[in-house]
Coordinates of C-alpha atoms in Angstrom, one line a residue:
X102 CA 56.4 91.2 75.8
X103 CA 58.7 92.2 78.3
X104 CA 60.0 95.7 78.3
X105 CA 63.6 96.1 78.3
X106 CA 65.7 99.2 80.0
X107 CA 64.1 101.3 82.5
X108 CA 60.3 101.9 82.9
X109 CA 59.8 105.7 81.5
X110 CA 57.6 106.7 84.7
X111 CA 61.2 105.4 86.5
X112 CA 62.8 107.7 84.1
X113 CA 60.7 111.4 84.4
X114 CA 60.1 110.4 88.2
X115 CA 64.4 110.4 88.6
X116 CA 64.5 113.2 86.4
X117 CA 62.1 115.0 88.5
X118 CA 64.0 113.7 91.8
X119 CA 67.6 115.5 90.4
X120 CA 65.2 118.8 89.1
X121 CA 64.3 119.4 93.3
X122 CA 67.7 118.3 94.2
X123 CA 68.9 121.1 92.4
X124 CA 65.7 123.4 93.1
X125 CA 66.5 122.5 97.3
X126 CA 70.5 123.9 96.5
X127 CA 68.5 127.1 97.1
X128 CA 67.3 125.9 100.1
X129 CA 70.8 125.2 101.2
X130 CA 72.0 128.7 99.9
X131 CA 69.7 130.1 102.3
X132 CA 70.5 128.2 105.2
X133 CA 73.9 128.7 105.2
X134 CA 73.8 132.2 104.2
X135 CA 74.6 131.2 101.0
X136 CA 78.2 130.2 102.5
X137 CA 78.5 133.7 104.1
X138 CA 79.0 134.1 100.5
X139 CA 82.2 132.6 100.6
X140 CA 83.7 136.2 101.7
X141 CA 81.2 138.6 102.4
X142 CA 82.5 138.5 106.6
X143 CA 85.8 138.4 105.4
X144 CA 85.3 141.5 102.9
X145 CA 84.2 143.8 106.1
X146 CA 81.2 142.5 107.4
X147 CA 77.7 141.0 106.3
X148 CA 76.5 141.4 103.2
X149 CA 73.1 143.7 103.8
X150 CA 74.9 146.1 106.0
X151 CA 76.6 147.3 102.8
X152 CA 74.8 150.3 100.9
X153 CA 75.3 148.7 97.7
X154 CA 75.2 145.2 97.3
X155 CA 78.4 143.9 95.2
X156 CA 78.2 141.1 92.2
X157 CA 79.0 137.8 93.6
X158 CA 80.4 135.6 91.2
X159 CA 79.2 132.0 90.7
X160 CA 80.7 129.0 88.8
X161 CA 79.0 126.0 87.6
X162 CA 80.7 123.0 86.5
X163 CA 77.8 120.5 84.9
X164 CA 78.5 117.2 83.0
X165 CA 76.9 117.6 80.1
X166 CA 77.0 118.8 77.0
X167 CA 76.0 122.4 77.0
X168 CA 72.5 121.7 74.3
X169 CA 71.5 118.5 76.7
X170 CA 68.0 119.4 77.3
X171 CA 68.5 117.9 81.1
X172 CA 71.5 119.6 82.0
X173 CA 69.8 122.8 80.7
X174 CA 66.9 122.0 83.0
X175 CA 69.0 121.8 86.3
X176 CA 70.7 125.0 85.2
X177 CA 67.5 126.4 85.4
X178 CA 66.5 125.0 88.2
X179 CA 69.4 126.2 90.1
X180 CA 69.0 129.9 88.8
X181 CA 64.9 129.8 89.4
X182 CA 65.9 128.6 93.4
X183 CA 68.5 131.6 93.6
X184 CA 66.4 134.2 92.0
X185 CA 63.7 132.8 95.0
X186 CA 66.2 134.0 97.3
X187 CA 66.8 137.7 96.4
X188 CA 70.1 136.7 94.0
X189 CA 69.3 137.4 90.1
X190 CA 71.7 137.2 87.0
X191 CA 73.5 140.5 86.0
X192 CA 71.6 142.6 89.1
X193 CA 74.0 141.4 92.0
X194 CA 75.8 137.8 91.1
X195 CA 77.6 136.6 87.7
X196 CA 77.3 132.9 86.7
X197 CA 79.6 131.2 84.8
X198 CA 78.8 127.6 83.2
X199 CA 81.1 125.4 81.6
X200 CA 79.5 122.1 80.1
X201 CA 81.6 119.1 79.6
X202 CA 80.2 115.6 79.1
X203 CA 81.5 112.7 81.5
X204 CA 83.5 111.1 78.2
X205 CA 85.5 114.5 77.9
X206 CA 88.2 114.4 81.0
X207 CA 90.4 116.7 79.4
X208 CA 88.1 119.3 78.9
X209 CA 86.4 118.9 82.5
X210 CA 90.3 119.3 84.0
X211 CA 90.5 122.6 81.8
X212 CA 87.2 123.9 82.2
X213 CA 87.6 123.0 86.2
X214 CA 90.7 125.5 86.1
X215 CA 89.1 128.1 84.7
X216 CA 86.8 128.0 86.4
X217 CA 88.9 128.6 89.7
X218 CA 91.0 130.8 88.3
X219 CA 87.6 133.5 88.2
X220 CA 87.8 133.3 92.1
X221 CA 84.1 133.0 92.4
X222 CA 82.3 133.0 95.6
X223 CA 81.0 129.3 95.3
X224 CA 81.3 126.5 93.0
X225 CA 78.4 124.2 92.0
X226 CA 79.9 120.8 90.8
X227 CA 76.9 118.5 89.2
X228 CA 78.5 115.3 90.1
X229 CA 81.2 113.0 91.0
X230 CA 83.6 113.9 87.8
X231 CA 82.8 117.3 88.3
X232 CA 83.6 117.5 91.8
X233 CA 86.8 115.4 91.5
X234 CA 87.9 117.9 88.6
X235 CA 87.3 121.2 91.2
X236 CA 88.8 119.7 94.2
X237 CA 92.0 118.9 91.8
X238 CA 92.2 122.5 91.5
X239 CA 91.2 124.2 95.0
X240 CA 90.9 123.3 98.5
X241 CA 89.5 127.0 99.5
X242 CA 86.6 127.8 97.3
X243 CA 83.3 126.5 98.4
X244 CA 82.0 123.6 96.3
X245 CA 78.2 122.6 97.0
X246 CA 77.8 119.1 94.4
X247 CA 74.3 118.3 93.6
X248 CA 74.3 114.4 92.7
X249 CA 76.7 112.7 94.2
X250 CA 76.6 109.2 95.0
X251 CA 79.4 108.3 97.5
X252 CA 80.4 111.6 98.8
X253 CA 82.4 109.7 102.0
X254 CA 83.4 106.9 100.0
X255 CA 84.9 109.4 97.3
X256 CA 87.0 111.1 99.7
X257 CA 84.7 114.6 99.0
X258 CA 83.6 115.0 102.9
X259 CA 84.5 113.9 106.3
X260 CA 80.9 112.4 107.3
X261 CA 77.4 113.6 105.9
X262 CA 77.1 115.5 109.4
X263 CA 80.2 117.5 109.5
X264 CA 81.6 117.3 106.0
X265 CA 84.8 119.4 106.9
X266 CA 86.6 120.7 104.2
X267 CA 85.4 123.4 101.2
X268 CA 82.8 120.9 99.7
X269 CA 79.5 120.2 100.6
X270 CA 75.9 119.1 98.9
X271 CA 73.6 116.3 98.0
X272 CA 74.0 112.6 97.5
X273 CA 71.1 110.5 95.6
X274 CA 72.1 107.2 97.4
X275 CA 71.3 106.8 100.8
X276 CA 74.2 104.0 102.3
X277 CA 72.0 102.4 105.0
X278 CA 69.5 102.0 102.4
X279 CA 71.4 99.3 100.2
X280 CA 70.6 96.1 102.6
X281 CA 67.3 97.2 102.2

């Protein structure tokens, strides 16, 4: 009998995909300084030339609903990358998470707005609502998006090689691969 919906190997492998898309935000953390930390130059200078390093503060915009076992996954996923990189909760940055599920627009708009109005270092957007909500409600702090499907096409970068602007991050949909 033929199995309807999506095969559940398709299903943990895609899962698995998204958990080291998230892990790899790390990755880009680190190569980019993690975005100079989105002040540190502009504060007086880099970062470990300072005696005493201050709390950075981090937002996170996910679209779930804050008990979904998957978003709490990536969450972790994006705290276990960060802690790989020297930058641990309460001992020198300050995340702050706001969950609201793709259905809830009104509450993504709000929590998108509180979230800017912290003034954190960086943004982390989990996908395209999320990152429409944010760039609704600043053009100056750095967003990095983790899944994102049309980045170009939804107006969130330039190109994938110079994405311009105060967003940048991940797409899970490669456009020359869809004649393929």
């Amino acid at each position: 009998m033929p199995q309807s919906g999506p095969h559940p190997a398709r299903i943990q492998r895609a899962r698995l995909d998204r958990y080291d898309a998230l892990s790899s935000v790390g990755a880009v953390l680190k190569r980019r300084d993690f975005i100079v930390l989105a002040g540190g130059a502009a504060a007086g200078g880099p970062l470990t030339a300072r005696a005493q390093q201050p709390k950075r503060r981090i937002g996170v915009l996910m679209g779930y609903a804050d008990n979904d076992p998957e978003g709490q996954v990536f969450v972790a996923a994006f705290q276990e990358g960060l802690q790989k990189l020297g930058w641990a909760e309460g001992r020198n940055i300050r995340i702050h998470t706001r969950w609201a599920t793709a259905r809830d627009v009104e509450l993504r708009q709000r929590f998108a707005k509180e979230l800017v109005a912290l003034q954190p270092d960086l943004i982390l957007s989990h996908a395209t609502p999320t990152t429409t909500a944010l760039l609704q409600q600043t053009s100056t702090i750095p967003i990095v998006f983790a899944t994102v499907s049309d980045p170009v096409g939804s107006g969130f970068v330039a190109s994938f090689p110079r994405p311009g602007g105060n967003v940048t991050g991940f797409t899970n949909i490669e456009p020359t691969m869809a004649g393929k």
